């Protein structure tokens, strides 16, 4: 699996198709996050914006490999393992992006609650913001896995489904991403930085189920 992950990561980096989602994420943060604003609110934006970016990265990895190369890798290592490596590579890229953004936003934000009344230690804020970002990355990767090949092969269906899935994953009550982000926003009102461990666990379970389903379908649909 390590060799497959290196191969997929190399494909992603060399293709430079990761630039549009990363630039879009930076633009989102530039609009929604400003230096000196309450740290927990800013971390909530940081996590929420990561969800559609993670879904997009999954689509990039799932569709960027040439068909001939994909067939060769599937024949050598098995279609399920090859597709799983593709999904994991996108997830790792999203997680690294989320970690970097969380660190930067924590450093430039005001370590205080909403209204600047209660001090929020930066390390405590980062410890709350990082699981929220991870939960959004996991859920976004799950959405991406279920809205791209081999689940949906038509671009005309896959892209709208991905956008709709990312939106619903962010706003629906009971969604791990919605719970993690709303916990940060609510915590900003009191100055308490909640640790969204339960949403993180839920997002991890959903991502594992989506990855397993997509990999299994890749094996069944492989010629």
PDB file of N, CA, C and O in Angstrom, residues 1-18 57-66 69-71 73-74 77-93 149:
ATOM      1  N   UNK A   1       0.820  -1.210   0.000  1.00  0.00           N
ATOM      2  CA  UNK A   1       0.000   0.000   0.000  1.00  0.00           C
ATOM      3  C   UNK A   1       0.859   1.268   0.000  1.00  0.00           C
ATOM      4  O   UNK A   1       0.485   2.287  -0.572  1.00  0.00           O
ATOM      5  N   UNK A   2       2.027   1.194   0.666  1.00  0.00           N
ATOM      6  CA  UNK A   2       2.906   2.370   0.716  1.00  0.00           C
ATOM      7  C   UNK A   2       3.347   2.793  -0.680  1.00  0.00           C
ATOM      8  O   UNK A   2       3.370   3.989  -1.005  1.00  0.00           O
ATOM      9  N   UNK A   3       3.698   1.811  -1.504  1.00  0.00           N
ATOM     10  CA  UNK A   3       4.122   2.136  -2.869  1.00  0.00           C
ATOM     11  C   UNK A   3       2.976   2.745  -3.664  1.00  0.00           C
ATOM     12  O   UNK A   3       3.180   3.688  -4.447  1.00  0.00           O
ATOM     13  N   UNK A   4       1.770   2.230  -3.473  1.00  0.00           N
ATOM     14  CA  UNK A   4       0.607   2.786  -4.167  1.00  0.00           C
ATOM     15  C   UNK A   4       0.340   4.217  -3.710  1.00  0.00           C
ATOM     16  O   UNK A   4      -0.003   5.080  -4.530  1.00  0.00           O
ATOM     17  N   UNK A   5       0.496   4.471  -2.424  1.00  0.00           N
ATOM     18  CA  UNK A   5       0.279   5.824  -1.927  1.00  0.00           C
ATOM     19  C   UNK A   5       1.311   6.794  -2.500  1.00  0.00           C
ATOM     20  O   UNK A   5       0.971   7.927  -2.872  1.00  0.00           O
ATOM     21  N   UNK A   6       2.560   6.350  -2.566  1.00  0.00           N
ATOM     22  CA  UNK A   6       3.593   7.214  -3.168  1.00  0.00           C
ATOM     23  C   UNK A   6       3.294   7.480  -4.630  1.00  0.00           C
ATOM     24  O   UNK A   6       3.484   8.604  -5.128  1.00  0.00           O
ATOM     25  N   UNK A   7       2.844   6.457  -5.327  1.00  0.00           N
ATOM     26  CA  UNK A   7       2.507   6.604  -6.748  1.00  0.00           C
ATOM     27  C   UNK A   7       1.365   7.605  -6.925  1.00  0.00           C
ATOM     28  O   UNK A   7       1.441   8.507  -7.785  1.00  0.00           O
ATOM     29  N   UNK A   8       0.306   7.475  -6.133  1.00  0.00           N
ATOM     30  CA  UNK A   8      -0.827   8.391  -6.255  1.00  0.00           C
ATOM     31  C   UNK A   8      -0.451   9.810  -5.842  1.00  0.00           C
ATOM     32  O   UNK A   8      -0.902  10.789  -6.465  1.00  0.00           O
ATOM     33  N   UNK A   9       0.360   9.939  -4.807  1.00  0.00           N
ATOM     34  CA  UNK A   9       0.795  11.273  -4.385  1.00  0.00           C
ATOM     35  C   UNK A   9       1.635  11.932  -5.468  1.00  0.00           C
ATOM     36  O   UNK A   9       1.511  13.148  -5.726  1.00  0.00           O
ATOM     37  N   UNK A  10       2.499  11.156  -6.114  1.00  0.00           N
ATOM     38  CA  UNK A  10       3.318  11.698  -7.197  1.00  0.00           C
ATOM     39  C   UNK A  10       2.443  12.140  -8.373  1.00  0.00           C
ATOM     40  O   UNK A  10       2.679  13.198  -8.973  1.00  0.00           O
ATOM     41  N   UNK A  11       1.436  11.341  -8.697  1.00  0.00           N
ATOM     42  CA  UNK A  11       0.508  11.728  -9.760  1.00  0.00           C
ATOM     43  C   UNK A  11      -0.191  13.041  -9.430  1.00  0.00           C
ATOM     44  O   UNK A  11      -0.334  13.930 -10.279  1.00  0.00           O
ATOM     45  N   UNK A  12      -0.635  13.163  -8.188  1.00  0.00           N
ATOM     46  CA  UNK A  12      -1.354  14.367  -7.786  1.00  0.00           C
ATOM     47  C   UNK A  12      -0.452  15.594  -7.868  1.00  0.00           C
ATOM     48  O   UNK A  12      -0.856  16.636  -8.405  1.00  0.00           O
ATOM     49  N   UNK A  13       0.766  15.481  -7.359  1.00  0.00           N
ATOM     50  CA  UNK A  13       1.662  16.632  -7.342  1.00  0.00           C
ATOM     51  C   UNK A  13       2.089  17.028  -8.757  1.00  0.00           C
ATOM     52  O   UNK A  13       2.123  18.216  -9.093  1.00  0.00           O
ATOM     53  N   UNK A  14       2.410  16.049  -9.576  1.00  0.00           N
ATOM     54  CA  UNK A  14       2.886  16.348 -10.919  1.00  0.00           C
ATOM     55  C   UNK A  14       1.782  16.913 -11.817  1.00  0.00           C
ATOM     56  O   UNK A  14       2.055  17.705 -12.720  1.00  0.00           O
ATOM     57  N   UNK A  15       0.558  16.511 -11.577  1.00  0.00           N
ATOM     58  CA  UNK A  15      -0.539  16.974 -12.433  1.00  0.00           C
ATOM     59  C   UNK A  15      -0.860  18.448 -12.216  1.00  0.00           C
ATOM     60  O   UNK A  15      -1.416  19.106 -13.093  1.00  0.00           O
ATOM     61  N   UNK A  16      -0.528  18.954 -11.032  1.00  0.00           N
ATOM     62  CA  UNK A  16      -0.846  20.337 -10.635  1.00  0.00           C
ATOM     63  C   UNK A  16      -2.356  20.612 -10.637  1.00  0.00           C
ATOM     64  O   UNK A  16      -2.769  21.770 -10.555  1.00  0.00           O
ATOM     65  N   UNK A  17      -3.164  19.562 -10.701  1.00  0.00           N
ATOM     66  CA  UNK A  17      -4.614  19.748 -10.626  1.00  0.00           C
ATOM     67  C   UNK A  17      -5.055  20.078  -9.208  1.00  0.00           C
ATOM     68  O   UNK A  17      -6.218  20.425  -8.989  1.00  0.00           O
ATOM     69  N   UNK A  18      -4.141  19.952  -8.246  1.00  0.00           N
ATOM     70  CA  UNK A  18      -4.458  20.319  -6.871  1.00  0.00           C
ATOM     71  C   UNK A  18      -4.463  21.833  -6.675  1.00  0.00           C
ATOM     72  O   UNK A  18      -5.001  22.326  -5.659  1.00  0.00           O
ATOM     73  N   UNK A  57     -10.567  17.174  -4.034  1.00  0.00           N
ATOM     74  CA  UNK A  57      -9.285  16.472  -4.137  1.00  0.00           C
ATOM     75  C   UNK A  57      -9.485  14.985  -4.421  1.00  0.00           C
ATOM     76  O   UNK A  57      -8.720  14.382  -5.179  1.00  0.00           O
ATOM     77  N   UNK A  58     -10.520  14.404  -3.828  1.00  0.00           N
ATOM     78  CA  UNK A  58     -10.817  13.005  -4.116  1.00  0.00           C
ATOM     79  C   UNK A  58     -11.166  12.831  -5.595  1.00  0.00           C
ATOM     80  O   UNK A  58     -10.699  11.894  -6.256  1.00  0.00           O
ATOM     81  N   UNK A  59     -11.972  13.720  -6.108  1.00  0.00           N
ATOM     82  CA  UNK A  59     -12.337  13.624  -7.528  1.00  0.00           C
ATOM     83  C   UNK A  59     -11.104  13.782  -8.415  1.00  0.00           C
ATOM     84  O   UNK A  59     -10.967  13.097  -9.435  1.00  0.00           O
ATOM     85  N   UNK A  60     -10.216  14.671  -8.057  1.00  0.00           N
ATOM     86  CA  UNK A  60      -8.999  14.868  -8.841  1.00  0.00           C
ATOM     87  C   UNK A  60      -8.175  13.582  -8.874  1.00  0.00           C
ATOM     88  O   UNK A  60      -7.702  13.145  -9.931  1.00  0.00           O
ATOM     89  N   UNK A  61      -7.993  12.954  -7.717  1.00  0.00           N
ATOM     90  CA  UNK A  61      -7.195  11.734  -7.662  1.00  0.00           C
ATOM     91  C   UNK A  61      -7.891  10.574  -8.379  1.00  0.00           C
ATOM     92  O   UNK A  61      -7.224   9.747  -9.013  1.00  0.00           O
ATOM     93  N   UNK A  62      -9.217  10.511  -8.287  1.00  0.00           N
ATOM     94  CA  UNK A  62      -9.945   9.393  -8.882  1.00  0.00           C
ATOM     95  C   UNK A  62     -10.033   9.491 -10.398  1.00  0.00           C
ATOM     96  O   UNK A  62     -10.207   8.469 -11.072  1.00  0.00           O
ATOM     97  N   UNK A  63      -9.932  10.687 -10.949  1.00  0.00           N
ATOM     98  CA  UNK A  63     -10.109  10.864 -12.394  1.00  0.00           C
ATOM     99  C   UNK A  63      -8.840  11.298 -13.118  1.00  0.00           C
ATOM    100  O   UNK A  63      -8.850  11.401 -14.341  1.00  0.00           O
ATOM    101  N   UNK A  64      -7.769  11.534 -12.376  1.00  0.00           N
ATOM    102  CA  UNK A  64      -6.569  12.086 -13.010  1.00  0.00           C
ATOM    103  C   UNK A  64      -5.644  11.063 -13.621  1.00  0.00           C
ATOM    104  O   UNK A  64      -4.806  11.404 -14.467  1.00  0.00           O
ATOM    105  N   UNK A  65      -5.762   9.797 -13.235  1.00  0.00           N
ATOM    106  CA  UNK A  65      -4.862   8.776 -13.735  1.00  0.00           C
ATOM    107  C   UNK A  65      -5.281   8.324 -15.133  1.00  0.00           C
ATOM    108  O   UNK A  65      -6.468   8.056 -15.357  1.00  0.00           O
ATOM    109  N   UNK A  66      -4.360   8.244 -16.084  1.00  0.00           N
ATOM    110  CA  UNK A  66      -4.718   7.735 -17.419  1.00  0.00           C
ATOM    111  C   UNK A  66      -5.306   6.331 -17.334  1.00  0.00           C
ATOM    112  O   UNK A  66      -4.923   5.528 -16.477  1.00  0.00           O
ATOM    113  N   UNK A  69      -2.788   3.443 -17.478  1.00  0.00           N
ATOM    114  CA  UNK A  69      -2.016   3.301 -16.247  1.00  0.00           C
ATOM    115  C   UNK A  69      -2.877   2.736 -15.126  1.00  0.00           C
ATOM    116  O   UNK A  69      -2.421   1.904 -14.329  1.00  0.00           O
ATOM    117  N   UNK A  70      -4.125   3.189 -15.061  1.00  0.00           N
ATOM    118  CA  UNK A  70      -5.040   2.679 -14.034  1.00  0.00           C
ATOM    119  C   UNK A  70      -5.259   1.182 -14.191  1.00  0.00           C
ATOM    120  O   UNK A  70      -5.285   0.431 -13.218  1.00  0.00           O
ATOM    121  N   UNK A  71      -5.405   0.730 -15.438  1.00  0.00           N
ATOM    122  CA  UNK A  71      -5.604  -0.696 -15.693  1.00  0.00           C
ATOM    123  C   UNK A  71      -4.375  -1.504 -15.300  1.00  0.00           C
ATOM    124  O   UNK A  71      -4.490  -2.603 -14.738  1.00  0.00           O
ATOM    125  N   UNK A  73      -2.071  -0.696 -12.974  1.00  0.00           N
ATOM    126  CA  UNK A  73      -1.962  -0.722 -11.515  1.00  0.00           C
ATOM    127  C   UNK A  73      -2.988  -1.670 -10.922  1.00  0.00           C
ATOM    128  O   UNK A  73      -2.692  -2.443  -9.996  1.00  0.00           O
ATOM    129  N   UNK A  74      -4.209  -1.636 -11.448  1.00  0.00           N
ATOM    130  CA  UNK A  74      -5.252  -2.529 -10.959  1.00  0.00           C
ATOM    131  C   UNK A  74      -4.894  -3.985 -11.196  1.00  0.00           C
ATOM    132  O   UNK A  74      -5.150  -4.856 -10.353  1.00  0.00           O
ATOM    133  N   UNK A  77      -1.845  -4.757  -8.556  1.00  0.00           N
ATOM    134  CA  UNK A  77      -2.113  -4.714  -7.122  1.00  0.00           C
ATOM    135  C   UNK A  77      -3.563  -4.998  -6.749  1.00  0.00           C
ATOM    136  O   UNK A  77      -3.881  -5.065  -5.569  1.00  0.00           O
ATOM    137  N   UNK A  78      -4.426  -5.115  -7.743  1.00  0.00           N
ATOM    138  CA  UNK A  78      -5.840  -5.321  -7.457  1.00  0.00           C
ATOM    139  C   UNK A  78      -6.597  -4.014  -7.553  1.00  0.00           C
ATOM    140  O   UNK A  78      -6.124  -2.981  -7.038  1.00  0.00           O
ATOM    141  N   UNK A  79      -7.769  -4.001  -8.194  1.00  0.00           N
ATOM    142  CA  UNK A  79      -8.507  -2.742  -8.364  1.00  0.00           C
ATOM    143  C   UNK A  79      -8.973  -2.119  -7.055  1.00  0.00           C
ATOM    144  O   UNK A  79      -9.000  -0.896  -6.931  1.00  0.00           O
ATOM    145  N   UNK A  80      -9.322  -2.940  -6.079  1.00  0.00           N
ATOM    146  CA  UNK A  80      -9.792  -2.388  -4.804  1.00  0.00           C
ATOM    147  C   UNK A  80      -8.661  -1.660  -4.085  1.00  0.00           C
ATOM    148  O   UNK A  80      -8.839  -0.536  -3.604  1.00  0.00           O
ATOM    149  N   UNK A  81      -7.497  -2.282  -3.999  1.00  0.00           N
ATOM    150  CA  UNK A  81      -6.350  -1.641  -3.336  1.00  0.00           C
ATOM    151  C   UNK A  81      -5.905  -0.401  -4.095  1.00  0.00           C
ATOM    152  O   UNK A  81      -5.548   0.614  -3.482  1.00  0.00           O
ATOM    153  N   UNK A  82      -5.911  -0.468  -5.418  1.00  0.00           N
ATOM    154  CA  UNK A  82      -5.497   0.688  -6.211  1.00  0.00           C
ATOM    155  C   UNK A  82      -6.431   1.870  -5.978  1.00  0.00           C
ATOM    156  O   UNK A  82      -5.978   3.011  -5.810  1.00  0.00           O
ATOM    157  N   UNK A  83      -7.744   1.597  -5.959  1.00  0.00           N
ATOM    158  CA  UNK A  83      -8.685   2.696  -5.760  1.00  0.00           C
ATOM    159  C   UNK A  83      -8.626   3.211  -4.321  1.00  0.00           C
ATOM    160  O   UNK A  83      -8.750   4.420  -4.086  1.00  0.00           O
ATOM    161  N   UNK A  84      -8.437   2.317  -3.364  1.00  0.00           N
ATOM    162  CA  UNK A  84      -8.315   2.748  -1.972  1.00  0.00           C
ATOM    163  C   UNK A  84      -7.105   3.651  -1.785  1.00  0.00           C
ATOM    164  O   UNK A  84      -7.169   4.653  -1.059  1.00  0.00           O
ATOM    165  N   UNK A  85      -5.994   3.324  -2.438  1.00  0.00           N
ATOM    166  CA  UNK A  85      -4.806   4.181  -2.354  1.00  0.00           C
ATOM    167  C   UNK A  85      -5.081   5.554  -2.937  1.00  0.00           C
ATOM    168  O   UNK A  85      -4.607   6.575  -2.415  1.00  0.00           O
ATOM    169  N   UNK A  86      -5.855   5.596  -4.003  1.00  0.00           N
ATOM    170  CA  UNK A  86      -6.243   6.868  -4.609  1.00  0.00           C
ATOM    171  C   UNK A  86      -7.036   7.721  -3.614  1.00  0.00           C
ATOM    172  O   UNK A  86      -6.766   8.911  -3.434  1.00  0.00           O
ATOM    173  N   UNK A  87      -8.002   7.100  -2.949  1.00  0.00           N
ATOM    174  CA  UNK A  87      -8.832   7.826  -1.992  1.00  0.00           C
ATOM    175  C   UNK A  87      -8.016   8.287  -0.781  1.00  0.00           C
ATOM    176  O   UNK A  87      -8.179   9.418  -0.302  1.00  0.00           O
ATOM    177  N   UNK A  88      -7.149   7.418  -0.305  1.00  0.00           N
ATOM    178  CA  UNK A  88      -6.334   7.771   0.860  1.00  0.00           C
ATOM    179  C   UNK A  88      -5.352   8.896   0.539  1.00  0.00           C
ATOM    180  O   UNK A  88      -5.092   9.755   1.392  1.00  0.00           O
ATOM    181  N   UNK A  89      -4.823   8.908  -0.666  1.00  0.00           N
ATOM    182  CA  UNK A  89      -3.904   9.979  -1.052  1.00  0.00           C
ATOM    183  C   UNK A  89      -4.609  11.329  -1.028  1.00  0.00           C
ATOM    184  O   UNK A  89      -4.053  12.327  -0.545  1.00  0.00           O
ATOM    185  N   UNK A  90      -5.831  11.370  -1.539  1.00  0.00           N
ATOM    186  CA  UNK A  90      -6.592  12.616  -1.501  1.00  0.00           C
ATOM    187  C   UNK A  90      -6.907  13.027  -0.078  1.00  0.00           C
ATOM    188  O   UNK A  90      -6.833  14.215   0.277  1.00  0.00           O
ATOM    189  N   UNK A  91      -7.267  12.055   0.760  1.00  0.00           N
ATOM    190  CA  UNK A  91      -7.565  12.364   2.158  1.00  0.00           C
ATOM    191  C   UNK A  91      -6.337  12.908   2.875  1.00  0.00           C
ATOM    192  O   UNK A  91      -6.430  13.884   3.626  1.00  0.00           O
ATOM    193  N   UNK A  92      -5.185  12.295   2.646  1.00  0.00           N
ATOM    194  CA  UNK A  92      -3.957  12.774   3.280  1.00  0.00           C
ATOM    195  C   UNK A  92      -3.654  14.202   2.847  1.00  0.00           C
ATOM    196  O   UNK A  92      -3.255  15.047   3.660  1.00  0.00           O
ATOM    197  N   UNK A  93      -3.840  14.500   1.560  1.00  0.00           N
ATOM    198  CA  UNK A  93      -3.605  15.867   1.080  1.00  0.00           C
ATOM    199  C   UNK A  93      -4.546  16.849   1.758  1.00  0.00           C
ATOM    200  O   UNK A  93      -4.124  17.951   2.164  1.00  0.00           O
ATOM    201  N   UNK A 149     -15.964   8.254  -9.938  1.00  0.00           N
ATOM    202  CA  UNK A 149     -15.810   6.893 -10.403  1.00  0.00           C
ATOM    203  C   UNK A 149     -15.276   6.003  -9.283  1.00  0.00           C
ATOM    204  O   UNK A 149     -14.475   6.465  -8.475  1.00  0.00           O
TER     205      UNK A 149
END
